Every structure is written in C-alpha cells, then in structure tokens.
Amino acid sequence: VVRKLNDARVAAARPQVDVLAGLEKATLDSSTELKSKQIGQVWKLLAHYTSPKESRNIAAGACAYLEETFVEHVDRIVAQYPHDANVGGIPSTNRKIRGYLNVQFGRLGRVPAFLEMFNDEAIWAHMYTLYRCGFKQELLKYALDMEDIITDSDPGFVAHLKGFCDQAAAIRSDIPVTAASLEDPYKAALYKVLGRGNVSKKAAAEVVQTTEDYLWSSLAVVRDAEHIAAATGHPRSTLESLQALMLKYGPAHFDPNGNNPLLYFRVLLLCGLFENAVDFLLQNDRFQIEAVHIAIALAFYGLLNIPSAETMPCSFGSYLVAADNTGGRAMLDFSRMVIHYARALPETATDDAVNYLLLLTLPIQGTCDSGQHSLCQQAIERILYERTDYARYLGDIQSDGTRKRG
C-alpha cells in the first residue's frame, strides 16, 4: 500500500489514490476478528473526515459518523427483537423508530409515565431518535404531521424546528424552560441540540447516557453553534472547549480498567484531537501498527499538525509536541514516528523500510521544505548503510569499472 502511494506521488503532484481504503485493508488483514471490528470503526470515522461533504469540518464529520452508527444500532435492535419491535411489513423510517422505542420501553416493562404520549406514541422520544439518526427532514415532516398535538405542549416548536432545518437566520427561542415543562427527558434532549431554550445537562441525563450519545449531543451543538447562538442568545459552543474537556477527563474516565484503549482513542478522534489520538495509541504495544498507518492517512489528507524539520524537537518519550508557549494546538512528531517504525522492520523488509521513509516528505507534498527532504535522504542513507545492502539501492562499481545502477 505504501509503495503504491509513493508510486502515485511520483506520478502526480496530487495523487489520485484511495489511501484510506488501502491502509484500512492492510491493517485489517493482519488483525484478529475482534480487533478488526474495532479498528474498522476508526477507519469508518476517518472516511467522514476525508469525504468532500464533511472534509475539514470536524463536528459535521463526527456527527455524521455517530448518526450512521446509531442507525446501524437501531436496525440491529429491531432485527434482534422483531416481536417486541412489531414494525410489520416493509418498515418505513418512522416504523423502525417506533419499533426501536417499543423494544427500549419493553425492556423497562412499561412506557415511563413522565413521557408525553399521544395514541400510545412517545412523540418527543420519536422526534429525538429521528434527529439522533440524522434524519432531519424526516423529523420536520413528522413534526408538521403532528403539529396540532405538539402545539399543546409547545406552540412555537414546529416553527422553530422549520427555521432550524432551513437554516433560517432569524430564529429566536426566548421560551422559559422549567423542570415541569421539560419533564420528558427526550424533549429536553431535543431542545438542547436544537437551541430551544436553555436546557440543563441534568434534564436530558436519562437520554444521554452513553459516551457516543454525549459526544453526539455536544458535537451537534458545536456543528450548529452559529444557529443555536442566534436562537438562544447564548455564547457559541466551540470545538476547542469540548477538546479541552476530553483531555481533562483523560483515558481513565472512559476506560477505568485500561482494557479498551481504542475507546479513548476514538473519543479523541471524534473531537478532532488527531495528534493526541495517534500519540495515545502509539503508547499501546497492541495497536502501534494501526497508530502508524492511521497517522499516515491523516498526514496524507492534511489533517495532522506536524512540525517542520527545522523546528523538530528532541524528545525520547511522547511523540506529542506543544505547538507553542501559548497552549495552541499540539503537533505530532510524524518524522520521528516514521523513522522509528521503519528501523524496527526486519532486514528482510528493507524495501518496505525505504518506502516508509519516503513518507517523511508526505506532510510537505507540493511545498519546498528542503529540511524535510534532507531528513528523508539522511534517514534512507543511514538505514541502507546499517543494513549493508546499499549497493542494491544506490548502485555499485563493477570489477571491470562499469557502473551498475541501483
């Protein structure tokens, strides 16, 4: 895969090669079934960051991934409990959502009394779940169909939702929010992500229980921050504040026993902390190969913050480098990581080692960073010299004086 990437880079300044798919296949082919499944989710997330629709918008890409995986969860639950779901025939989106909620409430033994119901349907739970799946237009259509019922609970909600979905600039949401008006936690959770009043975390706690739900709720607010700020009059939520909070929590908060490092790794990726994520995974022996290849993919798509050869720090521990003295975005010592990985390859894999070292110029593709080119050249010369196989690569002078090309 790396050789194909380098060949494509030689052929074109902007190589048309599906790096993500190639690196994903390479890492999955060498993994156990469980490990492949876990790493597969990481590659699926990265695909959202590199797609034309969501590229460069971390919150949008992360939300799209979390919505996609939640839809898969809904489908899995409905298929696993067909009798309880009772969707019947060919299930429409609303039937599947209804079936999913039937299973969820069936596990409780009853529909909680505090949910707002109409004809045995938990309307706010239904609308929240539609939005959690990313079905924004389906949510709007459902709300319009149920407008007469919803108006009894919140007369201005449908108009607010329509403006929000249409990205209208003039939504205002000055409605008073009380514990009584938000007794239904699904209503509170939906209000929070749509900027409908000032909702406390506690009001939606019963709905936002998993790490994925929490991150989706937080990232959805960041994704639509401008809109929500206009609606509520409150300051915009920022990705930086969420990133700082996740770093403050640390891995122990999400994985107390340290059995699943990929969980915190994925949290960091979802928040756009790519450098921290790679550095964290590199510290785990089980996932170093995956970490290196994920870093290569991120570097190829320009998503890694990498120091230049001239500012390369000297460090023997973490691959993470502080960007500056003001606490800016961290950098990843990509060059040192690649050199360490290439040098660790067996002597029988010198070709592979050289191809990995050629990636030292990847972060500066299309630029004129002579320092990075020089670093790449020195690293290749050193590994060939140490492995005493340099004649094969650099050429040699034959006994008759003729030159043999490498």
XYZ file of C-alpha atoms in Angstrom:
406
model
C 0.000 0.000 0.000
C 2.752 2.453 0.958
C 4.703 1.590 -2.193
C 1.617 2.233 -4.335
C 1.141 5.554 -2.581
C 4.756 6.566 -3.268
C 4.490 5.493 -6.903
C 1.352 7.631 -7.241
C 3.120 10.577 -5.603
C 5.931 10.344 -8.148
C 3.423 10.215 -10.994
C 1.331 13.206 -9.874
C 1.584 16.164 -7.511
C -1.907 15.335 -6.235
C -2.020 11.533 -6.349
C -5.436 10.035 -7.084
C -5.198 7.027 -4.824
C -7.619 5.768 -2.184
C -5.139 5.803 0.679
C -7.805 5.281 3.299
C -9.162 2.082 1.750
C -5.668 0.689 1.132
C -4.365 1.338 4.620
C -7.601 0.072 6.141
C -7.294 -3.225 4.260
C -3.632 -3.575 5.223
C -4.321 -3.131 8.944
C -7.484 -5.247 8.992
C -5.897 -8.154 7.123
C -3.291 -8.540 9.845
C -5.716 -8.283 12.799
C -7.892 -10.652 14.777
C -11.639 -10.576 14.153
C -12.406 -8.512 17.283
C -9.504 -6.144 16.682
C -10.536 -5.756 13.030
C -14.063 -4.816 14.048
C -12.809 -2.184 16.492
C -10.267 -0.705 14.069
C -12.851 -0.873 11.282
C -14.929 1.681 13.184
C -11.925 4.016 13.300
C -11.435 3.846 9.527
C -15.157 4.443 9.030
C -14.869 7.610 11.128
C -11.824 8.820 9.174
C -13.773 8.348 5.935
C -16.200 11.040 7.111
C -13.360 13.484 7.771
C -11.991 12.980 4.265
C -15.276 12.975 2.330
C -15.928 16.057 0.160
C -19.164 16.781 2.063
C -17.725 16.863 5.581
C -13.995 17.329 4.985
C -12.351 19.927 7.250
C -15.497 20.273 9.368
C -14.667 18.103 12.352
C -18.013 18.452 14.127
C -20.027 17.720 10.968
C -17.919 14.679 10.089
C -18.024 13.300 13.633
C -21.800 13.808 13.884
C -22.353 12.084 10.543
C -20.353 9.086 11.763
C -22.186 8.936 15.116
C -25.532 9.210 13.343
C -24.614 6.478 10.875
C -23.547 4.093 13.638
C -26.706 4.878 15.617
C -28.862 3.989 12.607
C -26.983 0.674 12.464
C -27.727 0.210 16.180
C -31.444 0.896 15.641
C -31.580 -1.577 12.739
C -29.743 -4.194 14.793
C -32.115 -3.855 17.765
C -35.211 -4.020 15.556
C -33.868 -7.128 13.781
C -32.853 -8.754 17.062
C -36.273 -8.297 18.700
C -38.789 -8.455 15.827
C -41.720 -9.472 18.048
C -41.203 -6.613 20.516
C -40.455 -4.102 17.744
C -43.563 -5.101 15.783
C -42.726 -2.947 12.752
C -44.583 -5.206 10.288
C -44.227 -5.456 6.503
C -41.622 -3.274 4.859
C -40.581 -0.920 7.669
C -40.535 2.803 6.922
C -38.168 5.081 8.821
C -40.888 6.057 11.311
C -41.956 2.448 11.791
C -38.377 1.445 12.559
C -38.023 4.271 15.071
C -41.335 3.280 16.654
C -40.195 -0.349 16.757
C -36.871 0.602 18.335
C -38.633 2.576 21.056
C -41.043 -0.329 21.617
C -38.046 -2.519 22.397
C -36.427 0.119 24.618
C -39.577 0.711 26.644
C -40.350 -3.013 26.654
C -37.087 -3.625 28.490
C -38.318 -1.252 31.190
C -41.572 -3.194 31.390
C -43.618 -0.065 30.647
C -43.529 3.332 28.985
C -42.270 5.793 31.625
C -45.152 7.893 32.985
C -43.251 11.167 32.520
C -43.101 10.819 28.707
C -45.541 12.908 26.677
C -47.750 10.428 24.773
C -50.327 10.582 22.007
C -52.163 7.447 20.849
C -49.593 5.286 22.660
C -46.723 7.051 20.892
C -43.964 8.867 22.749
C -43.818 11.818 20.381
C -40.745 13.581 21.833
C -38.842 10.301 22.105
C -39.731 9.633 18.481
C -38.570 13.064 17.320
C -35.344 12.937 19.327
C -34.488 9.498 17.929
C -35.126 10.698 14.370
C -32.694 13.562 14.913
C -30.186 11.294 16.682
C -30.178 9.189 13.489
C -29.515 12.279 11.400
C -32.968 12.177 9.787
C -33.523 15.922 9.888
C -36.059 16.134 7.061
C -37.984 13.121 8.374
C -38.097 14.860 11.759
C -39.511 18.014 10.210
C -42.170 16.082 8.272
C -43.155 14.140 11.408
C -43.439 17.380 13.396
C -45.566 19.010 10.706
C -47.863 15.973 10.621
C -48.177 16.096 14.425
C -48.282 19.901 14.691
C -51.720 20.079 16.318
C -50.582 17.705 19.077
C -47.152 19.274 19.561
C -48.704 22.761 19.793
C -50.443 21.737 23.019
C -47.018 21.145 24.544
C -45.037 23.912 22.830
C -46.913 26.295 20.471
C -43.726 27.622 18.861
C -41.756 24.401 18.472
C -42.680 23.479 14.890
C -41.908 26.995 13.631
C -38.581 26.871 15.488
C -37.769 23.458 14.019
C -38.659 24.574 10.490
C -36.401 27.613 10.786
C -33.629 25.491 12.242
C -33.843 22.854 9.495
C -33.992 25.530 6.803
C -31.005 27.264 8.443
C -33.050 30.469 8.665
C -31.149 33.283 10.309
C -33.960 34.762 12.360
C -34.896 32.043 14.863
C -35.378 33.219 18.414
C -36.024 30.936 21.337
C -36.775 33.001 24.407
C -39.233 30.488 25.863
C -38.955 29.898 29.605
C -37.687 26.404 30.397
C -38.750 24.878 33.704
C -38.442 21.434 35.258
C -42.175 20.973 34.732
C -42.101 21.925 31.044
C -39.195 19.536 30.432
C -40.333 16.568 32.499
C -39.960 14.425 29.368
C -36.139 13.921 29.070
C -36.390 13.283 25.313
C -37.978 16.692 24.931
C -35.145 18.217 26.962
C -32.505 16.390 24.896
C -34.085 17.571 21.644
C -34.416 21.152 22.908
C -30.722 21.138 23.806
C -29.450 20.153 20.360
C -31.907 22.443 18.569
C -31.216 25.504 20.716
C -34.760 25.644 22.096
C -34.265 27.436 25.399
C -31.548 26.986 27.999
C -31.601 23.291 28.961
C -29.550 21.909 31.832
C -27.498 18.729 31.406
C -29.474 17.092 34.209
C -32.774 17.479 32.337
C -31.562 15.214 29.498
C -29.370 12.886 31.564
C -31.735 9.920 31.276
C -31.493 10.009 27.472
C -27.831 10.984 27.013
C -26.256 8.019 28.804
C -23.566 6.544 26.534
C -20.273 8.127 25.516
C -21.500 8.194 21.916
C -24.745 9.942 22.868
C -22.873 12.519 24.926
C -20.353 13.233 22.181
C -23.047 13.435 19.505
C -25.088 15.859 21.606
C -22.011 18.012 22.278
C -20.749 17.910 18.690
C -24.211 18.617 17.240
C -24.308 21.806 19.310
C -20.825 22.717 18.019
C -21.798 21.874 14.428
C -24.827 24.170 14.607
C -23.240 26.633 17.037
C -23.916 29.733 14.970
C -27.571 28.832 14.577
C -28.060 27.851 18.204
C -26.331 31.005 19.440
C -28.671 33.088 17.264
C -31.682 31.214 18.620
C -30.808 31.310 22.296
C -28.720 34.444 22.621
C -26.081 32.401 24.465
C -22.379 32.288 23.523
C -21.394 29.846 20.794
C -20.258 26.388 21.826
C -16.764 25.711 20.486
C -14.891 22.586 19.488
C -11.914 23.848 21.485
C -13.863 23.816 24.755
C -15.021 20.250 24.100
C -11.465 19.204 23.249
C -10.152 20.714 26.478
C -12.810 18.851 28.467
C -11.987 15.481 26.867
C -8.273 15.973 27.552
C -9.097 16.909 31.134
C -11.161 13.719 31.565
C -8.313 11.578 30.250
C -8.412 7.864 29.333
C -9.270 6.656 32.847
C -12.650 8.388 32.695
C -13.730 6.354 29.671
C -11.753 3.165 30.264
C -11.098 2.817 34.014
C -9.537 -0.651 33.741
C -7.417 0.175 30.712
C -8.807 -2.792 28.771
C -10.019 -0.877 25.732
C -7.596 1.870 24.653
C -9.468 2.276 21.369
C -12.381 3.824 23.269
C -10.453 6.926 24.362
C -8.605 6.930 21.040
C -11.954 7.199 19.256
C -13.100 9.941 21.658
C -10.021 11.975 20.748
C -10.582 11.395 17.020
C -14.235 12.412 17.317
C -13.151 15.697 18.873
C -10.568 16.358 16.167
C -7.607 15.798 18.506
C -5.772 13.771 15.867
C -2.268 14.359 17.191
C -3.226 13.413 20.757
C -5.102 10.357 19.469
C -2.159 8.962 17.495
C 0.289 9.661 20.318
C -2.019 7.916 22.801
C -2.374 4.801 20.640
C 1.359 4.635 19.919
C 1.893 4.078 23.629
C -0.032 0.794 23.438
C 2.035 -2.086 22.026
C -1.064 -3.874 20.689
C -2.006 -1.017 18.405
C 1.267 0.603 17.312
C 0.998 -0.663 13.731
C -2.534 0.710 13.445
C -1.477 4.012 15.001
C 1.331 4.496 12.463
C -0.924 3.773 9.482
C -3.722 5.975 10.778
C -1.161 8.775 11.185
C -0.038 8.236 7.579
C -3.642 8.549 6.380
C -4.188 11.713 8.425
C -0.939 13.206 7.106
C -1.876 12.366 3.502
C -5.180 14.226 3.862
C -3.538 17.181 5.588
C -5.271 16.593 8.924
C -2.150 16.324 11.102
C -0.370 19.269 12.664
C 3.302 18.427 12.086
C 6.457 20.413 12.968
C 8.882 21.196 10.144
C 12.347 19.644 10.090
C 13.871 22.951 11.241
C 11.710 23.128 14.363
C 11.855 19.401 15.132
C 12.161 18.947 18.888
C 14.443 16.439 20.597
C 12.306 14.030 22.611
C 12.678 10.455 23.765
C 9.211 9.921 25.172
C 5.921 11.097 23.759
C 5.555 11.888 20.058
C 3.405 14.867 21.028
C 4.905 18.335 20.809
C 3.419 21.538 22.197
C 2.718 23.897 19.322
C 3.992 26.952 21.148
C 4.189 28.526 24.574
C 0.629 29.829 24.399
C -1.074 26.461 24.640
C -2.037 26.196 20.961
C -2.883 23.010 19.078
C -0.397 20.218 19.712
C 1.815 18.786 16.968
C 2.800 15.195 16.254
C 6.430 14.336 15.611
C 5.492 12.441 12.448
C 9.078 12.150 11.216
C 10.392 10.508 14.366
C 7.427 8.110 14.398
C 8.016 7.025 10.790
C 11.779 6.646 11.298
C 11.268 4.504 14.425
C 8.748 2.325 12.615
C 10.932 1.866 9.516
C 14.017 1.000 11.563
C 12.041 -1.601 13.531
C 11.179 -3.533 10.357
C 13.269 -6.705 9.801
C 16.306 -6.627 7.498
C 14.388 -8.757 5.019
C 11.952 -5.850 4.631
C 14.437 -3.149 3.645
C 12.344 -2.282 0.576
C 9.377 -1.611 2.853
C 11.535 0.399 5.260
C 12.710 2.671 2.437
C 9.159 3.183 1.225
C 8.048 4.203 4.718
C 10.970 6.632 4.979
C 9.918 8.219 1.706
C 6.747 9.220 3.544
C 8.807 11.732 5.513
C 8.083 14.166 2.686
C 4.335 13.426 2.801
C 3.342 16.329 5.112
C 5.044 18.807 2.754
C 3.593 17.444 -0.501
C 3.581 20.274 -3.016
C 5.779 22.576 -0.864
C 9.501 23.315 -0.869
C 10.568 22.266 2.629
C 14.217 21.427 1.920
C 14.758 20.430 5.541
C 12.194 17.651 5.311
C 13.689 16.392 2.035
C 17.132 16.404 3.632
C 15.837 14.497 6.659
C 14.279 11.897 4.364
C 17.524 11.467 2.420
C 19.632 11.129 5.566
C 17.265 8.554 7.080
C 17.371 6.416 3.930
C 21.159 6.656 3.658
C 21.554 5.618 7.280
C 19.291 2.577 7.112
C 20.928 1.361 3.899
C 24.389 1.812 5.391
C 23.453 -0.026 8.587
C 21.979 -2.928 6.657
C 24.998 -3.116 4.324
C 22.681 -3.524 1.380
C 23.281 -0.125 -0.113
C 24.789 -1.369 -3.366
C 21.437 -2.814 -4.332
C 19.731 0.549 -3.899
C 22.441 3.093 -4.649
C 24.346 1.175 -7.337
C 27.955 -0.058 -7.425
C 31.125 -0.084 -9.491
C 31.852 -3.477 -11.053
C 35.326 -5.038 -11.179
C 35.620 -4.037 -14.847
C 34.941 -0.412 -13.964
C 31.393 -0.285 -15.286
C 28.676 1.209 -13.131
C 25.754 -0.938 -12.039
C 22.586 1.015 -11.420
C 20.724 0.592 -8.129
